[in-house]
PDB file of C-alpha atoms in Angstrom:
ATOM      1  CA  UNK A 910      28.388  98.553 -37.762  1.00  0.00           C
ATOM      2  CA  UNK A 911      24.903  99.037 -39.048  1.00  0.00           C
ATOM      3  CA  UNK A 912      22.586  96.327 -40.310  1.00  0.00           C
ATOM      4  CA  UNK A 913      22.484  97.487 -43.777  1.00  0.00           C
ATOM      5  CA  UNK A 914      26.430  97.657 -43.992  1.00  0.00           C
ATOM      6  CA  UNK A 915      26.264  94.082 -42.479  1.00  0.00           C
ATOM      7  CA  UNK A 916      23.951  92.763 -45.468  1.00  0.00           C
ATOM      8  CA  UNK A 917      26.055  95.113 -47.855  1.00  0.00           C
ATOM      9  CA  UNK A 918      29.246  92.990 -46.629  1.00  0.00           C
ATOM     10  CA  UNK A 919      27.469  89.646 -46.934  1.00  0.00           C
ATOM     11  CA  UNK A 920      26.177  90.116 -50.077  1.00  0.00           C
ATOM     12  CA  UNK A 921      29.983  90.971 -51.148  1.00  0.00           C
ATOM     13  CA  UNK A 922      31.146  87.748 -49.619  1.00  0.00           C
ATOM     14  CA  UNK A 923      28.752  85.927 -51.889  1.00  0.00           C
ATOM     15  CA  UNK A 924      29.735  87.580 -54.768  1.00  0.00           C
ATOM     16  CA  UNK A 925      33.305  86.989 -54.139  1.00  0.00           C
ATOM     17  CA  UNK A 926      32.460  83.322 -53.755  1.00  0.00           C
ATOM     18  CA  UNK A 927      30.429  83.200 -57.172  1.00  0.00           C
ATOM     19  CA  UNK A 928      32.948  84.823 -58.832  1.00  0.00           C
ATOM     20  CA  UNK A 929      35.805  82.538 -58.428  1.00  0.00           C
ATOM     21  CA  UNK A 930      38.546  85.417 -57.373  1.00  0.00           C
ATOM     22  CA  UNK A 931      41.423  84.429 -55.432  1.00  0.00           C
ATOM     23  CA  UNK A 932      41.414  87.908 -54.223  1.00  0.00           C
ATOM     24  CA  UNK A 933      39.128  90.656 -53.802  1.00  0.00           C
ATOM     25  CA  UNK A 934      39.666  94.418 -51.796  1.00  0.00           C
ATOM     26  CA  UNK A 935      37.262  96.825 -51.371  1.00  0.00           C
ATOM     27  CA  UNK A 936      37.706 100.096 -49.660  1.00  0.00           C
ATOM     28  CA  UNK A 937      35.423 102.975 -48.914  1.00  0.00           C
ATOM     29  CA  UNK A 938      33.203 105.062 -46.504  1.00  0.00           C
ATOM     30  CA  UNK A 939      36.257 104.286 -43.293  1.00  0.00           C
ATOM     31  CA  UNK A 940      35.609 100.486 -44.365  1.00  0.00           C
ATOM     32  CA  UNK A 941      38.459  98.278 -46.088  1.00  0.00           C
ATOM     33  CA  UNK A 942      37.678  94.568 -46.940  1.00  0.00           C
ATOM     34  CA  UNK A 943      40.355  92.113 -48.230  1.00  0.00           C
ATOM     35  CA  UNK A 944      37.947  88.740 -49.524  1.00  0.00           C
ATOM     36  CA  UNK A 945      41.021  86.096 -50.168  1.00  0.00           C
ATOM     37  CA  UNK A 946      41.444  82.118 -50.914  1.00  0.00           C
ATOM     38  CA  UNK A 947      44.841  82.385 -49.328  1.00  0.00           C
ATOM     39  CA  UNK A 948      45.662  82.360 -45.660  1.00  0.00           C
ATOM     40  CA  UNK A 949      48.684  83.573 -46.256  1.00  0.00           C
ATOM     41  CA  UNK A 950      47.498  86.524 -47.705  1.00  0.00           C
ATOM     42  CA  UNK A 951      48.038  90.181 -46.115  1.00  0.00           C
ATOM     43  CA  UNK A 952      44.843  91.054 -43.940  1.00  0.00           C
ATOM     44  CA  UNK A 953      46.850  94.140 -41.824  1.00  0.00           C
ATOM     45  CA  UNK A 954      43.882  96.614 -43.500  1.00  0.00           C
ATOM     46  CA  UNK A 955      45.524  97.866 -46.472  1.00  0.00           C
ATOM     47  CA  UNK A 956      49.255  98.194 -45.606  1.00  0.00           C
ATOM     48  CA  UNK A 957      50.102  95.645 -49.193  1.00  0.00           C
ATOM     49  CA  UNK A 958      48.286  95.205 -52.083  1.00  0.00           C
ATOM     50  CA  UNK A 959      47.260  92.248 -53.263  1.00  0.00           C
ATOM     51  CA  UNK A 960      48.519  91.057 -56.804  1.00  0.00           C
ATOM     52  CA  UNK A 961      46.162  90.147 -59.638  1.00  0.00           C
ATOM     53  CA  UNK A 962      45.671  87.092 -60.066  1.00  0.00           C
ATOM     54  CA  UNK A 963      47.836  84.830 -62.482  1.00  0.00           C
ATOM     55  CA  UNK A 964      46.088  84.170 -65.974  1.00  0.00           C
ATOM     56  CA  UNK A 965      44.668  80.732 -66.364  1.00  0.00           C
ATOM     57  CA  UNK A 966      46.505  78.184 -68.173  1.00  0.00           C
ATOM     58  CA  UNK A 967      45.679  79.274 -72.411  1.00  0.00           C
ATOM     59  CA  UNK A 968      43.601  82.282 -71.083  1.00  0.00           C
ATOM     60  CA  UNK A 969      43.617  85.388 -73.698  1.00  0.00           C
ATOM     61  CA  UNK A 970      45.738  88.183 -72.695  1.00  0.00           C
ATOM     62  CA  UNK A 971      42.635  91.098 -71.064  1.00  0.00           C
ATOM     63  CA  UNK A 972      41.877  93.654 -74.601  1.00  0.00           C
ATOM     64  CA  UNK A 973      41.172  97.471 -74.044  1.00  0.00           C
ATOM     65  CA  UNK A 974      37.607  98.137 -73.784  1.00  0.00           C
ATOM     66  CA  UNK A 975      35.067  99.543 -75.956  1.00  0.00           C
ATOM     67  CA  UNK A 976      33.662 101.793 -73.909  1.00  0.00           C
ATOM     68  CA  UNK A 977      33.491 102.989 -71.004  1.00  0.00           C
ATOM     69  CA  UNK A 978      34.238  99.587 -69.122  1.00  0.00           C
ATOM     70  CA  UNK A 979      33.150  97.372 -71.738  1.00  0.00           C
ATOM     71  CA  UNK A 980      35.108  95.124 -73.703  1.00  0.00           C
ATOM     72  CA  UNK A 981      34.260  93.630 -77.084  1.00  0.00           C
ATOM     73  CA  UNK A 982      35.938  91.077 -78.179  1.00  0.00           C
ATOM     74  CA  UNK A 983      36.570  90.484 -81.797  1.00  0.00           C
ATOM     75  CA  UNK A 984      38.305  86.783 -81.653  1.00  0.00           C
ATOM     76  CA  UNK A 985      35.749  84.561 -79.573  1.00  0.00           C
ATOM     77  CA  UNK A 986      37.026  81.191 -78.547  1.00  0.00           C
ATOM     78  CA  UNK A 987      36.723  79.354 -81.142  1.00  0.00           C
ATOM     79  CA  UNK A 988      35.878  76.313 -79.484  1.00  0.00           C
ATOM     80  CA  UNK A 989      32.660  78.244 -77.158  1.00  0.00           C
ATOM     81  CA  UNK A 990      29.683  76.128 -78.026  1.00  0.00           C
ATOM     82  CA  UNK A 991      26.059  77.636 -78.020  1.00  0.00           C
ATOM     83  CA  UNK A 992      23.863  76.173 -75.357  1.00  0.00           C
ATOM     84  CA  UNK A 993      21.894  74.109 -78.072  1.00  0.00           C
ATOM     85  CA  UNK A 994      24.673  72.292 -79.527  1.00  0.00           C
ATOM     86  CA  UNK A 995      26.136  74.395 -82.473  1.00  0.00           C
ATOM     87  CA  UNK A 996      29.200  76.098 -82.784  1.00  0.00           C
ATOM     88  CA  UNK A 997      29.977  79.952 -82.927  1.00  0.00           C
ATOM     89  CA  UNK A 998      30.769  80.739 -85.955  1.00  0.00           C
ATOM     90  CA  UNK A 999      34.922  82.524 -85.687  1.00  0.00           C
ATOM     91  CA  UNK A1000      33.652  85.594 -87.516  1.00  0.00           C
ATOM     92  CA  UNK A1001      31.181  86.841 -84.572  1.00  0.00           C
ATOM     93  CA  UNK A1002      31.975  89.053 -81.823  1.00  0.00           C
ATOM     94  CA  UNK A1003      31.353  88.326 -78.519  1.00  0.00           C
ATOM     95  CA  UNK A1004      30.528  91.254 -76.326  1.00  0.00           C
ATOM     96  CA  UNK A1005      31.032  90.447 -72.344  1.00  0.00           C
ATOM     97  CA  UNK A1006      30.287  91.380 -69.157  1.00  0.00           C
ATOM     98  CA  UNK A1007      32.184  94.610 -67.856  1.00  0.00           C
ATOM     99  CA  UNK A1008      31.506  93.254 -64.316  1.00  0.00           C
ATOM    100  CA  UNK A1009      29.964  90.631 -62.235  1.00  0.00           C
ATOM    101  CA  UNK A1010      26.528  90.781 -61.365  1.00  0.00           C
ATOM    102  CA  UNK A1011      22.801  89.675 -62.512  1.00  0.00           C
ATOM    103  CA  UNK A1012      22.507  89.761 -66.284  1.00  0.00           C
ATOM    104  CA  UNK A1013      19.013  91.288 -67.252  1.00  0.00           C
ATOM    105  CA  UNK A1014      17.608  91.183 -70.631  1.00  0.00           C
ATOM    106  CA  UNK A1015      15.068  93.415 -70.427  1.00  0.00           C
ATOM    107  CA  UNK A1016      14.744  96.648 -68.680  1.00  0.00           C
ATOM    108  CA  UNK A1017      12.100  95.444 -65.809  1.00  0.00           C
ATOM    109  CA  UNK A1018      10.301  92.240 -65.644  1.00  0.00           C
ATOM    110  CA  UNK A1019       7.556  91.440 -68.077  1.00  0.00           C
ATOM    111  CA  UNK A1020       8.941  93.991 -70.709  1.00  0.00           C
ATOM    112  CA  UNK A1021      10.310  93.172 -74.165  1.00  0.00           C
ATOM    113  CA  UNK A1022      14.193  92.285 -74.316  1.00  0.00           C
ATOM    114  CA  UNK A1023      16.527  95.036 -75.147  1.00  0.00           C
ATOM    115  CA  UNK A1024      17.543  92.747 -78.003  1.00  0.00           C
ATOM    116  CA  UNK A1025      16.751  89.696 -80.083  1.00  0.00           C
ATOM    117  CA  UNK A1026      18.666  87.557 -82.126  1.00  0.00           C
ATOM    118  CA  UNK A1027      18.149  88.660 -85.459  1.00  0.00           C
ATOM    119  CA  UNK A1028      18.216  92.275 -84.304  1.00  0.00           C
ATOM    120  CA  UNK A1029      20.564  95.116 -86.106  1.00  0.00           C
ATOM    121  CA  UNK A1030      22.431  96.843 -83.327  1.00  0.00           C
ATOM    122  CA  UNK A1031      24.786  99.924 -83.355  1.00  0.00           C
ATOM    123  CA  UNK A1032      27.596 100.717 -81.324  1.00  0.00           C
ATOM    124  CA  UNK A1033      25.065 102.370 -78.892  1.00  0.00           C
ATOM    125  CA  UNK A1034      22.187 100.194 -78.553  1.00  0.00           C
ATOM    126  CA  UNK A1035      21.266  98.776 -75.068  1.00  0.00           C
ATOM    127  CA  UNK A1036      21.762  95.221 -75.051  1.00  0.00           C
ATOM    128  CA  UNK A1037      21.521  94.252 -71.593  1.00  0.00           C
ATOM    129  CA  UNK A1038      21.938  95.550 -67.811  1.00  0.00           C
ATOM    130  CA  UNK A1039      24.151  94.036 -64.928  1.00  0.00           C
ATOM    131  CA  UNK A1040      22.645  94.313 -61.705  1.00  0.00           C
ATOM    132  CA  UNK A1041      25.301  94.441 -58.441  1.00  0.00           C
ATOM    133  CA  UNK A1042      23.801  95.518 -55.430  1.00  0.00           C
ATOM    134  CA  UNK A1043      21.024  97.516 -56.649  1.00  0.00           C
ATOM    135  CA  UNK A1044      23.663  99.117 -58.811  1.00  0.00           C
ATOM    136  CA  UNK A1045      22.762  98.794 -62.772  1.00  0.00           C
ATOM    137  CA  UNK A1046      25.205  99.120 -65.696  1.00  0.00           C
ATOM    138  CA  UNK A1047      23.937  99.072 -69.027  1.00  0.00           C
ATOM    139  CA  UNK A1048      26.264  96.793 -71.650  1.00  0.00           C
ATOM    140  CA  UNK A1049      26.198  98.373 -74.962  1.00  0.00           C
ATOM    141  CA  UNK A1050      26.787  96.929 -78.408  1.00  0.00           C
ATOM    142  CA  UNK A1051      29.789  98.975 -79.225  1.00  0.00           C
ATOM    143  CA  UNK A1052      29.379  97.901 -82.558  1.00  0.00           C
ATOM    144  CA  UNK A1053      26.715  97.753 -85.749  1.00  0.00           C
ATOM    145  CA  UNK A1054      26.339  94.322 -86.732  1.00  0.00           C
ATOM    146  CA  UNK A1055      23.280  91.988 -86.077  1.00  0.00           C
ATOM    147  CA  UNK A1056      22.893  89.912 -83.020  1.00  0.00           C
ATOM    148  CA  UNK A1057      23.439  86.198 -83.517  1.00  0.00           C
ATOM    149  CA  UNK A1058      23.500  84.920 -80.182  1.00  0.00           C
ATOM    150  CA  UNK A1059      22.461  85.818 -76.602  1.00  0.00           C
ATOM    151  CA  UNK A1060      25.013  83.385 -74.698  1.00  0.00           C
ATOM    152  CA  UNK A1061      23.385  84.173 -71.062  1.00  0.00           C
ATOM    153  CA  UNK A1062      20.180  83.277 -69.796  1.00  0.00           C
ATOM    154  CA  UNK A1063      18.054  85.691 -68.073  1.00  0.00           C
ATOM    155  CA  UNK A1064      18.561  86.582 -64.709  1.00  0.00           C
ATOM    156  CA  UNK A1065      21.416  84.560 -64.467  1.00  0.00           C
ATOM    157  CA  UNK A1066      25.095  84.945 -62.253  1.00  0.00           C
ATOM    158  CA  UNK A1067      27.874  86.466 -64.852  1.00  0.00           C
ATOM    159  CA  UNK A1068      31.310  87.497 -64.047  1.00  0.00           C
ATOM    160  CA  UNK A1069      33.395  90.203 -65.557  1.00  0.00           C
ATOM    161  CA  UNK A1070      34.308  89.113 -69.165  1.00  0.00           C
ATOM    162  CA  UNK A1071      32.123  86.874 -69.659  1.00  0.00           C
ATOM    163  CA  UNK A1072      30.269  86.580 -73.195  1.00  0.00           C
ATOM    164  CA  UNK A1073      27.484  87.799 -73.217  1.00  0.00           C
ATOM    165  CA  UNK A1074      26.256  88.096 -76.946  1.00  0.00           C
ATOM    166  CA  UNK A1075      27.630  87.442 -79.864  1.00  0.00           C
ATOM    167  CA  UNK A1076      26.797  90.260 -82.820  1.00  0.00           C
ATOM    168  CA  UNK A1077      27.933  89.593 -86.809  1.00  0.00           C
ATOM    169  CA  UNK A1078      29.422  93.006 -87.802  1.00  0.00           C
ATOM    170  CA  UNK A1079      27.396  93.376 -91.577  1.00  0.00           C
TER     171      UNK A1079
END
């Protein structure tokens, strides 16, 4: 196995940890990977699948997304409290993470954010990138509105539907 599939692997493992998952299969290039919490769980190389993992207790049922991988979110949790103390106000829409990875506010460092709060956004404006393994995806609006709250600090750990933002649609 080479060195850089080695790293590639670790850097999975990590993720996997981060991320909370009970279980986690990745297959490609002659390579499959089953990351699990159980030790019961199937590790014959592929032969079952592994089931998704139950919903937490009073989690929201997963919503189509907005594009291309992205879900919005028009009903935030109502009881989500901003870092300095106040509360999100019901009406705003939380836009989350299509993935895990590194959340990135600005396109490299030392530039200006994609976004501020305060900002008018439309459905296409760049509001952020998530960074996996050298691999970037940009997080869209995927509405107009203005932004009211950036819920993520930068270069910070975020996993897949996690709020991001929150935008006002005006």
């Amino acid at each position: 196995m080479s060195e850089q599939i080695t790293r590639d692997i670790a850097a999975l493992a990590e993720l996997f940890k981060a991320g909370g998952w009970s279980e986690l299969r990745v297959e490609g290039g002659g390579i499959s990977l089953l990351f699990s919490n159980d030790p019961d769980s199937t590790s014959n190389g592929g032969s079952a699948l592994a089931a998704p993992a139950a919903p937490e207790k009073g989690a929201r049922p997963p919503q189509a997304p907005a594009a291309a991988g992205q879900k919005v979110d028009p009903v935030p949790d109502r009881r989500e409290k901003r870092a300095s103390g106040g509360v999100i106000d019901p009406d705003w829409v939380a836009v989350t993470a299509p993935n895990l990875g590194t959340f990135y506010r600005s396109p490299k460092p030392g530039a200006a954010p994609f976004v501020e709060v305060g900002q008018r956004v439309e459905p296409s404006t760049e509001i952020c990138l998530i960074e996996v393994m050298k691999l970037f995806t940009s997080v869209k609006a995927g509405l107009s509105g203005t932004v009211r709250h950036v819920a993520v600090d930068d270069g910070a750990l975020v996993e897949g539907g996690q709020t991001l933002a929150y935008i006002e649609i005006n």
